[in-house]
Coordinates of C-alpha atoms in Angstrom, one line a residue:
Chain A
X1 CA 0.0 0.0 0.0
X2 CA 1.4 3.3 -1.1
X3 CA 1.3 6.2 1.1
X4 CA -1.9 7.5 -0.3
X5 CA -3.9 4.5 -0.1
X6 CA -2.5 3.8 3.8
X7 CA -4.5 7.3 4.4
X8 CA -7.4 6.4 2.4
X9 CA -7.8 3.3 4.7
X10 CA -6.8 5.1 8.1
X11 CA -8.1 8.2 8.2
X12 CA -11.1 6.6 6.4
X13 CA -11.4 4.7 9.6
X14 CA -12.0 7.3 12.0
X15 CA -14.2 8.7 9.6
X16 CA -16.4 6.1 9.7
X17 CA -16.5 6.5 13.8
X18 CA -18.0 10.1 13.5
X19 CA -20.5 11.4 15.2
X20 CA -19.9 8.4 17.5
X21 CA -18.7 8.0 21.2
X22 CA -15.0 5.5 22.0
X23 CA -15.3 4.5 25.2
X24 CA -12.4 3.0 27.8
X25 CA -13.0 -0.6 29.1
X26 CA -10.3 -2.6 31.3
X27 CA -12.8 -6.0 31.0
X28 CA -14.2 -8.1 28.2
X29 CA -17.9 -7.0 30.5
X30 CA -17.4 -3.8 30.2
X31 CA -16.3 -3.7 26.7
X32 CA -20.0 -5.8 25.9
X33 CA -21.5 -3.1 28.4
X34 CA -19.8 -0.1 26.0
X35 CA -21.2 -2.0 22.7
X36 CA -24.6 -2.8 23.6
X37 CA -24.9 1.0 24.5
X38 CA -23.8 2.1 21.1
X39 CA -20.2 2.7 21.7
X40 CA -18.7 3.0 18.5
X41 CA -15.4 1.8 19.5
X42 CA -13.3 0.6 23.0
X43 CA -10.1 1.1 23.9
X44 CA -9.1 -1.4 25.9
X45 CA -7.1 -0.3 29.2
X46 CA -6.0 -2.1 32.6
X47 CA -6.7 1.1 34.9
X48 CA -8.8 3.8 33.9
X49 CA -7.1 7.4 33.9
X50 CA -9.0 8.1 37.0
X51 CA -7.2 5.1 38.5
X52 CA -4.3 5.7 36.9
X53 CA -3.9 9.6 38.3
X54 CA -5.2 8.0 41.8
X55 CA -2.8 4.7 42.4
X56 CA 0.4 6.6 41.0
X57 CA 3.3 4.8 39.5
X58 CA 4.4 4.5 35.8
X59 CA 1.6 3.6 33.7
X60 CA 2.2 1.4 30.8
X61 CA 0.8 -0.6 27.3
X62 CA -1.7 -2.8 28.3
X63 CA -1.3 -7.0 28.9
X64 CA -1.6 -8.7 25.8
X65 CA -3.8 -11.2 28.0
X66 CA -6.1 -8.0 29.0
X67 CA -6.5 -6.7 24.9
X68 CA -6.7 -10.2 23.4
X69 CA -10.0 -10.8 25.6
X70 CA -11.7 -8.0 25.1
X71 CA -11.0 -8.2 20.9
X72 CA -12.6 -11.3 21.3
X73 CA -15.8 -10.1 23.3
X74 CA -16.4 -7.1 21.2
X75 CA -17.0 -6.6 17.2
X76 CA -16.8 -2.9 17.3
X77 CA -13.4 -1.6 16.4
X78 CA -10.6 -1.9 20.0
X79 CA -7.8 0.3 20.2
X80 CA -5.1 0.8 23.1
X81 CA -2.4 3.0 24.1
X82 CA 0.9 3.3 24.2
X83 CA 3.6 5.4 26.2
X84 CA 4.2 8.7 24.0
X85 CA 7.4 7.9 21.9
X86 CA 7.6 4.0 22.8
X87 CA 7.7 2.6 19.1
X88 CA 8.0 -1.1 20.8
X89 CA 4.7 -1.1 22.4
X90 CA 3.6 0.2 18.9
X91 CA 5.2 -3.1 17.7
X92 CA 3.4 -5.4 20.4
X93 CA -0.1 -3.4 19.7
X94 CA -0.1 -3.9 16.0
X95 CA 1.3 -7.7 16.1
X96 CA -2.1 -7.9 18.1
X97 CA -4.0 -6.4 15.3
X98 CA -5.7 -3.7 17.3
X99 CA -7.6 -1.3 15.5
X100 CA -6.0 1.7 16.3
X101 CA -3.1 2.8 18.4
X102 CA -3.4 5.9 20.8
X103 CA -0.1 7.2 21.8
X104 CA -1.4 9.0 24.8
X105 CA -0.5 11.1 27.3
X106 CA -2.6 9.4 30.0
X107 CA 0.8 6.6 30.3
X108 CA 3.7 8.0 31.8
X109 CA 6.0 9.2 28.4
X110 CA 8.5 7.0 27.7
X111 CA 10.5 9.8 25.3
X112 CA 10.4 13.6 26.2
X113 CA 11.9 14.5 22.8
X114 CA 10.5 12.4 20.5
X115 CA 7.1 11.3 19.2
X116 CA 6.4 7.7 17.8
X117 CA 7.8 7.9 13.8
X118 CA 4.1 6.6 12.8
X119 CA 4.7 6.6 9.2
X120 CA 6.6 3.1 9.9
X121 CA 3.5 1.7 10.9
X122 CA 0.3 -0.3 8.9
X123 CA -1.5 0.5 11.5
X124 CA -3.5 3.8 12.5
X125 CA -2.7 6.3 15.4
X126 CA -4.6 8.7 17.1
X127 CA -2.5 11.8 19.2
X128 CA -3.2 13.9 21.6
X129 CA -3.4 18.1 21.1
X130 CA -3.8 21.1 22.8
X131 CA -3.6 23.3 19.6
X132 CA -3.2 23.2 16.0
X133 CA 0.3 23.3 16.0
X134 CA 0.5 19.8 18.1
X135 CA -2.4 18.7 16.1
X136 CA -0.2 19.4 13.0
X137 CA 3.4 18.1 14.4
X138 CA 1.4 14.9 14.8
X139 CA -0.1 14.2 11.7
X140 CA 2.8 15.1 10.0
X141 CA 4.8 12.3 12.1
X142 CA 1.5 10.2 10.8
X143 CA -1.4 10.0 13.0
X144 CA -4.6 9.7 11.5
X145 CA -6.9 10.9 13.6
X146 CA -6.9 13.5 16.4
X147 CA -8.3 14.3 19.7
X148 CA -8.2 17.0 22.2
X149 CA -5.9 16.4 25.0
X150 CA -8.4 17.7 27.7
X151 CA -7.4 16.6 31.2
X152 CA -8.1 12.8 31.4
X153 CA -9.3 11.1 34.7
X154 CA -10.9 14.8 36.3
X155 CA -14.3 14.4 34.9
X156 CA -14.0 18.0 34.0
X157 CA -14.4 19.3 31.0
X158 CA -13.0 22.8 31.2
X159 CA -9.6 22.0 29.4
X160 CA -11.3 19.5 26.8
X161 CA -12.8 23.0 26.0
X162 CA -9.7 25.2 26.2
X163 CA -8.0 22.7 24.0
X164 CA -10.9 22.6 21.4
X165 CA -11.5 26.2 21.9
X166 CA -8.1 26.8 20.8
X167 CA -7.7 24.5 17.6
X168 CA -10.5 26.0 16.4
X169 CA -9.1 29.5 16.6
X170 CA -6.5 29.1 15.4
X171 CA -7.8 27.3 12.5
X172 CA -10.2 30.0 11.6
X173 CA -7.4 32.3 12.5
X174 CA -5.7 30.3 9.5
X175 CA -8.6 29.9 7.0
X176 CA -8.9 34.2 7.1
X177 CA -5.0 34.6 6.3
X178 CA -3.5 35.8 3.2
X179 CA -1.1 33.1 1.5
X180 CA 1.8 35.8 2.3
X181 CA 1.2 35.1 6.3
X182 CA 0.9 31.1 6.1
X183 CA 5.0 30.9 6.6
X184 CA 5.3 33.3 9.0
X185 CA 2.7 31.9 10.6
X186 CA 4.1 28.3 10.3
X187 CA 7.0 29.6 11.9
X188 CA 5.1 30.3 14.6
X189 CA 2.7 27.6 15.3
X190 CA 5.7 25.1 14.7
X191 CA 4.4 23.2 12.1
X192 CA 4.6 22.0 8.5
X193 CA 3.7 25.0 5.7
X194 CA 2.5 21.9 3.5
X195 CA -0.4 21.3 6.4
X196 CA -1.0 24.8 6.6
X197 CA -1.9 25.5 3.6
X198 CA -3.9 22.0 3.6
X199 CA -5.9 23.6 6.7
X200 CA -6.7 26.8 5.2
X201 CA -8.2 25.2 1.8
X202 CA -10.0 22.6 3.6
X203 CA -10.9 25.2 6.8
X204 CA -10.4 22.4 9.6
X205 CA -8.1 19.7 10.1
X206 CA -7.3 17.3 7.1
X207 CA -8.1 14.0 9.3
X208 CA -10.9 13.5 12.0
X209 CA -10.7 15.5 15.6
X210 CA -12.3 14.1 18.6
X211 CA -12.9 16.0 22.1
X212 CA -11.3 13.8 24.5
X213 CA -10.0 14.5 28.4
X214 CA -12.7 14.8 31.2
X215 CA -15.9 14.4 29.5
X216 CA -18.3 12.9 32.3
X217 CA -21.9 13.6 31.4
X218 CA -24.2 13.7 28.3
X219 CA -24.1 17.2 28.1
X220 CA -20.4 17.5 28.0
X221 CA -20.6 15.6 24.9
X222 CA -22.9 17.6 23.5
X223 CA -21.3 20.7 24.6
X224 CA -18.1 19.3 22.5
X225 CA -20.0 18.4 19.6
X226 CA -21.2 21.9 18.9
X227 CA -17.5 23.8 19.5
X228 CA -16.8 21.5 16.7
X229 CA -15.8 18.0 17.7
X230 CA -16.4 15.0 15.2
X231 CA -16.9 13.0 17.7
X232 CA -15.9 12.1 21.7
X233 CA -13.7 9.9 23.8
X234 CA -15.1 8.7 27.4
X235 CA -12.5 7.5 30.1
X236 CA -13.2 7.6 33.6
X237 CA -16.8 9.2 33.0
X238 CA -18.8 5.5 31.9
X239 CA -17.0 2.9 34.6
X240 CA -16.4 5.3 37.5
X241 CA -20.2 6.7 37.4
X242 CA -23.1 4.9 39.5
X243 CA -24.8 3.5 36.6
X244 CA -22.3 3.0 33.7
X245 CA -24.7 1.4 31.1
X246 CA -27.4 4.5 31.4
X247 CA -24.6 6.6 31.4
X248 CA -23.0 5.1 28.1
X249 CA -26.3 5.0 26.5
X250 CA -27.0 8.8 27.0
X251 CA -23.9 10.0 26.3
X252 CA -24.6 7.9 23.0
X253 CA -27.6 9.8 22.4
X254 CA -26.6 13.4 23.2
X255 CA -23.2 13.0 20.6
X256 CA -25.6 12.1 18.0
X257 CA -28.6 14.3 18.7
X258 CA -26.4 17.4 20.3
X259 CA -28.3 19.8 18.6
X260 CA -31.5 18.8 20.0
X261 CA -32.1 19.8 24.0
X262 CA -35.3 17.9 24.3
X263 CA -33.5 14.7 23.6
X264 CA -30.7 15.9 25.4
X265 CA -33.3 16.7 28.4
X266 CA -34.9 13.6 28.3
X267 CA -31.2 11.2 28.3
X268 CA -30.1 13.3 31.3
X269 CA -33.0 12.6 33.6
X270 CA -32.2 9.9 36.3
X271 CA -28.3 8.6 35.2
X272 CA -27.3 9.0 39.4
X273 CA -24.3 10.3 40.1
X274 CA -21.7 10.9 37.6
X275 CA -18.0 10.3 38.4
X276 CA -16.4 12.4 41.5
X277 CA -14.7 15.3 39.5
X278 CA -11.8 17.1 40.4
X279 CA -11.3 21.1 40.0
X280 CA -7.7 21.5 37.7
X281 CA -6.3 24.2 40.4
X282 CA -6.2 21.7 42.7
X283 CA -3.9 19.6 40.7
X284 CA -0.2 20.4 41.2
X285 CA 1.8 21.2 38.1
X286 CA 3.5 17.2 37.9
X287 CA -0.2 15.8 38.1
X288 CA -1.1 17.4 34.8
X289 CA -1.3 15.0 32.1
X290 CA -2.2 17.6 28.9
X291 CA 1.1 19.2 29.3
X292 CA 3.2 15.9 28.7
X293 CA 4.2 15.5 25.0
X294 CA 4.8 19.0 22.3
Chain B
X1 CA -34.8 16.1 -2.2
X2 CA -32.4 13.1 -0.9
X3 CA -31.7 12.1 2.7
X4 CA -28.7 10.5 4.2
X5 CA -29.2 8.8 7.1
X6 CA -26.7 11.2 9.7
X7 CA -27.1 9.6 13.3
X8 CA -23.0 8.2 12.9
X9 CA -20.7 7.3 10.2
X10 CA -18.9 9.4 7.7
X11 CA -22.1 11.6 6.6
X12 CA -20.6 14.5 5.7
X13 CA -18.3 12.6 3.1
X14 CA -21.5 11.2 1.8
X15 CA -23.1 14.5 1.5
X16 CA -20.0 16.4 -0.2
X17 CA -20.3 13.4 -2.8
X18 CA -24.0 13.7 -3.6
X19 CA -24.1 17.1 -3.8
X20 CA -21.4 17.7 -6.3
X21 CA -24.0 16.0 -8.3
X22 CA -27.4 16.4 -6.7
X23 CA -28.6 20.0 -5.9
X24 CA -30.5 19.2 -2.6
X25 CA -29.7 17.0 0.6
X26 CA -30.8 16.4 3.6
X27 CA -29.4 14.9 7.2
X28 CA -31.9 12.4 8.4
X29 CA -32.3 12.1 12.2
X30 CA -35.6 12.0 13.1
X31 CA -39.0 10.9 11.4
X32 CA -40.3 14.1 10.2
X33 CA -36.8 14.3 8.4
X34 CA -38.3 12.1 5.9
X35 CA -40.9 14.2 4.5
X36 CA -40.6 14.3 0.7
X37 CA -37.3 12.6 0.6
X38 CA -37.0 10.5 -3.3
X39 CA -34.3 8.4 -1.8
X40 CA -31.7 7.7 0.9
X41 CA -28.3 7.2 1.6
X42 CA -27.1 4.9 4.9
X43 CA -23.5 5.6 5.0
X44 CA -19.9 3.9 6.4
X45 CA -19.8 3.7 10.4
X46 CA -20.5 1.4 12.6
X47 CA -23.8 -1.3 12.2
X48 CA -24.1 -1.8 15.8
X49 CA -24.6 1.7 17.1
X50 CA -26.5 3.0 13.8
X51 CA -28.7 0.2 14.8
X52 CA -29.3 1.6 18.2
X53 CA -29.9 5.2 17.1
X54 CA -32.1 4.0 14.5
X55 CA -34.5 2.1 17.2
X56 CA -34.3 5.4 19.7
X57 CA -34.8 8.0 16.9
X58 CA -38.1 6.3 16.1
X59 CA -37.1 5.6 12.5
X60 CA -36.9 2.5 12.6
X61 CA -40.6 1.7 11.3
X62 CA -41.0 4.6 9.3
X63 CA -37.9 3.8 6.6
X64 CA -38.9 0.4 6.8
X65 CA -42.3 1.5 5.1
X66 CA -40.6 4.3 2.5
X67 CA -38.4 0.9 1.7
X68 CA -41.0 -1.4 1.2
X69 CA -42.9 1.1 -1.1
X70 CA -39.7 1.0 -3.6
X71 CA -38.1 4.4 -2.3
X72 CA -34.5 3.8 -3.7
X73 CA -31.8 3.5 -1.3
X74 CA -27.8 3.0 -1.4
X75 CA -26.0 1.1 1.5
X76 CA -22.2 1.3 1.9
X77 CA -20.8 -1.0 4.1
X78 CA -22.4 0.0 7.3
X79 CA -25.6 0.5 5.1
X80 CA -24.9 -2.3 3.1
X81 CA -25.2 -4.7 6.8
X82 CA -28.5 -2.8 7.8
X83 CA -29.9 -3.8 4.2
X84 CA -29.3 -7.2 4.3
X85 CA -30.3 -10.3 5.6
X86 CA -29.9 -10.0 9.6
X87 CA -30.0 -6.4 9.2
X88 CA -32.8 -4.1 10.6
X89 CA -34.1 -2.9 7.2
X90 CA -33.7 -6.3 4.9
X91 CA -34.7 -5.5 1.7
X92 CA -31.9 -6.9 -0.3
X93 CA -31.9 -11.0 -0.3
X94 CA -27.9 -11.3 0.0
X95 CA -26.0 -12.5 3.1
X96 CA -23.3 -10.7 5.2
X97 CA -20.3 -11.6 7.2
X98 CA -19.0 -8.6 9.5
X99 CA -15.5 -7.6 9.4
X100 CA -15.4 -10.9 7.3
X101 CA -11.8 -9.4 6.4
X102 CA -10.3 -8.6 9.6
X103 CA -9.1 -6.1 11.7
X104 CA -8.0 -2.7 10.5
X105 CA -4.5 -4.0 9.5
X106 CA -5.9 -5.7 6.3
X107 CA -7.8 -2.8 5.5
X108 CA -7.1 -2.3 1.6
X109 CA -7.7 -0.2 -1.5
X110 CA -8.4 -2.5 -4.6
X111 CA -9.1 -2.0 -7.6
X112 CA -12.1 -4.1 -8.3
X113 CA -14.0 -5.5 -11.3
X114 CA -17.6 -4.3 -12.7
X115 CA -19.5 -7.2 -13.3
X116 CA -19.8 -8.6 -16.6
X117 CA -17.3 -5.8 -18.3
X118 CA -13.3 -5.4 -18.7
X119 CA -13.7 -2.0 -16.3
X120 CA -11.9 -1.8 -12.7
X121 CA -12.7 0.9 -10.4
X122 CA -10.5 1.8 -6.8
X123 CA -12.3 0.9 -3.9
X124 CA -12.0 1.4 -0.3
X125 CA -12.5 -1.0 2.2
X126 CA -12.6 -0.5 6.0
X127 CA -13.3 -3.2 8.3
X128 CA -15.1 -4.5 5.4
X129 CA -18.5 -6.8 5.5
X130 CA -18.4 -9.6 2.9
X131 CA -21.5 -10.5 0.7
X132 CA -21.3 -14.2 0.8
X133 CA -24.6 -15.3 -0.5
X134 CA -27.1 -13.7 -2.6
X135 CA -30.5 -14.8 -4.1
X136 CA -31.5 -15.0 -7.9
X137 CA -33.5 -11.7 -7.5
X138 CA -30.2 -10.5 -6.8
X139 CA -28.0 -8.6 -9.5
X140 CA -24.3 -8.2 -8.9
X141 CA -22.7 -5.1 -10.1
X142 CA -18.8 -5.5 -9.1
X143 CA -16.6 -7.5 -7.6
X144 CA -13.0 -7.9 -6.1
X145 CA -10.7 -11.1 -6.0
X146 CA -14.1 -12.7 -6.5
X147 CA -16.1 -11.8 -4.1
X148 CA -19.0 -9.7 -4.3
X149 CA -18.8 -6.0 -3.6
X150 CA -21.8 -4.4 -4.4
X151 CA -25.3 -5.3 -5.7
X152 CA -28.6 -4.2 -6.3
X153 CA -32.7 -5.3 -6.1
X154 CA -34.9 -3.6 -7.0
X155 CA -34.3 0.2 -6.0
X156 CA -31.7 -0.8 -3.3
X157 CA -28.2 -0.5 -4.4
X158 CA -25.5 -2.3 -1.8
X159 CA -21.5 -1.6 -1.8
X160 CA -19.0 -2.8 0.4
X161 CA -16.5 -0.7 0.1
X162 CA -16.3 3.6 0.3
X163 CA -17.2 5.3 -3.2
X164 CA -17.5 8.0 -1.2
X165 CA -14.0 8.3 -0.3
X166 CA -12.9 8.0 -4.3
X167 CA -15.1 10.9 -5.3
X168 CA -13.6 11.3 -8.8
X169 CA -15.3 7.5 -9.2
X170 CA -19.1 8.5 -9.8
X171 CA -20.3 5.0 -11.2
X172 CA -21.9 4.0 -8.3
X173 CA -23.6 7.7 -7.1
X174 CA -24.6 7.7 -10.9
X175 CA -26.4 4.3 -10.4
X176 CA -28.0 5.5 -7.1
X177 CA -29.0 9.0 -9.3
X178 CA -30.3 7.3 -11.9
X179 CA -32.9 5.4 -9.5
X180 CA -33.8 8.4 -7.9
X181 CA -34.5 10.6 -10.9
X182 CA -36.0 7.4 -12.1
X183 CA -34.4 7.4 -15.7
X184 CA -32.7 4.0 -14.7
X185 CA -31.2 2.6 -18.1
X186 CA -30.8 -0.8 -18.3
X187 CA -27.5 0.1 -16.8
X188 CA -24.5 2.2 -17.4
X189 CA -22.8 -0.5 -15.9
X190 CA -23.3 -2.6 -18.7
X191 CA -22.9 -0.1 -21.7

């Protein structure tokens, strides 16, 4: 497969999960749980990132053991992470034919310089962003898809919204530019001209941008839909709230009818309590998970 | 006035494709949606959860009765599950096999063959279904390393793989057209 066709195939994939919600699952019950409330894909952890800011310590791929059960209780597509820069895990996650790879900030980096070369890879990856210019520094190393960085295991959404707030600025910022300003401007943002210019014809990204990072309710969801995301990522906000299945299924609901507040009225009613949040100042600067990776 | 089913999936691919040759389309999400609609699109996502918004966005009966009264619809892959056998609007007599190709990993682009004519087209396939079994009512329109791709009955067309992510291709949009606007010749498929 030539270059071309390898992004036909993978950003093709997370255009086909649109408008759709990826939830995290650490068993092969939760990942049934996630797909029989309309999940449009897992990804398949062993500690949720509200577990994993909690309990401390490196966090790491997943057990083989852990991902080869839930592939096998699921048809929906499974992705899993991997430490930001470590290419091996890559290795192990696509010799185990997941779907898609997530090199996430959620595991402790295993590089501070470098990002995962993900041109070397068949398989997909999704990254992390803050901005356009991270947005852009990854897909130019070869991820296919992109997601907000948000701040994962708080069940607050304020920095999923900073984060999307931001790309979007700055891509509008982009779109209204004369040609003259797109090097200068490339300069700035630290990122390819080639992209650039690929973001100001098209006026958004050129592959598929999630909201990800402390999305905990139905109207979270929605509220990321309408600032522009294609779709959303749910971590700690299905498994750590009192009811995950009526959670999972509303959240379903309000990504794909977020422009409709009855519907979004009537999924909210009676879901008990989401997951415990945690307000972002209370974090010291080490516990923040966004700012890992450039 | 065509509709294209928009609760998931790559809909706004679907709708770029259409209307660079259709003037007017509209994103289907509830019943009322369907008002005046000559034909519909379901596009690429995922069959589970489409399934599952289908049944909560009460359109599940609604289509079903548009589809049974000959309205012309396109399926592709996602849409082309939904439409068969198993699926939650059968009107096509063929048999599916989910992700009969495997995981994302031997996702491909081919170029496949239309049926019965010395003409190969690219096509993109995700996380492909596989058509493994169709009826006699059933006509077969293209195929790749011998299976079957795409098909049609009646006013329902069925593809496998993405046209709309190859939209310099128009064969199969054309085909869909041409039910809609109801000028279909015997086929442009088969000169």
């Amino acid at each position: 497969m030539n270059t071309e066709e390898k992004n036909l195939v993978n950003r093709g994939l997370a255009q086909m999960l649109k408008g759709g919600v990826i939830m995290d699952v650490t068993t092969p019950d939760q990942a049934r749980i996630a797909e029989d409330a309309g999940a449009v894909a897992v990804m398949a952890l062993e500690r949720v990132p509200a577990d994993i800011r909690k309990q401390g310590g490196v966090a790491r791929m997943t057990d083989p053991t852990i991902i080869k059960a839930i592939q096998s209780s699921v048809t929906i597509p499974v992705m899993a992470k991997v430490r930001i820069g470590h290419f091996m895990e890559a290795r192990i996650l696509e010799a185990l034919e997941v779907d898609y790879i997530d090199e996430s900030e959620v595991l402790t980096p295993a590089d501070e310089s470098h990002h995962i070369n993900k041109h070397d890879f068949k398989i997909p990856f999704v990254c992390g962003c803050r901005d356009l210019g991270e947005a852009l520094r990854r897909i130019s190393e070869g991820a296919s898809m992109i997601r907000t960085k948000g701040e994962a295991g708080t069940g607050n959404v304020v920095e999923a919204v900073r984060h999307m707030r931001t790309l979007m600025q700055d891509i509008s910022r982009v779109t209204a530019m004369s040609i003259d300003e797109l090097p200068a401007c490339a300069k700035e943002l630290g990122s390819s001209l080639e992209l650039l210019r690929e973001v100001k014809q098209l006026g958004r990204l050129p592959v598929v941008n999630f909201a990800a990072g402390g999305i905990a309710t139905p109207a979270d969801a929605a509220l990321m839909m309408h600032l522009g995301a294609d779709g959303v990522f749910v971590g700690s906000g299905i498994f750590k709230a009192q009811n995950p299945s009526r959670v999972a299924k509303a959240i379903v609901e309000a990504t794909t009818h977020f422009d409709d507040p009855v519907v979004l009225a009537s999924v909210s009613e009676n879901l008990g309590s989401a997951m415990e949040g945690i307000e972002i100042p209370s974090l010291s600067q080490d516990k923040l998970l966004a700012s890992r990776g450039w | 006035m065509i509709g294209i089913l928009g609760l998931q999936g790559d809909v706004s691919e679907h709708r770029s494709y259409l209307l660079s040759r259709y003037p007017s389309i509209r994103i289907v999400k509830k019943p009322s949606d369907l008002i005046g609609i000559q034909g519909l699109v379901l596009p690429g996502g995922e069959s589970t959860t489409m399934t599952k918004l289908i049944r909560s966005s009460g359109l599940e009966d609604p289509v079903r009765t548009l589809l049974l009264q000959g309205l012309p619809v396109w399926g592709t892959c996602a849409g082309t599950i939904l439409l068969s056998r198993g699926g939650i609007w059968p009107v096509v007599e063929a048999e599916v096999e989910r992700n009969a190709y495997g995981t994302q990993l031997h996702s491909r682009v081919a170029r496949g063959r239309i049926a019965g004519k010395d003409v190969f087209i690219p096509m993109v396939f995700i996380r492909a279904p596989k058509i493994v079994h169709v009826s006699n009512n059933v006509e077969i329109l293209a195929l790749d390393e011998g299976n079957i791709v795409a098909v049609r009955q009646g006013n329902a067309i069925l593809t496998t793989f993405h046209p709309e992510l190859t939209p310099d291709e128009p064969l199969f949009v054309d085909l869909f057209l041409n039910a809609v606007t109801g000028s279909r010749p015997p086929s442009s498929m088969k000169n």
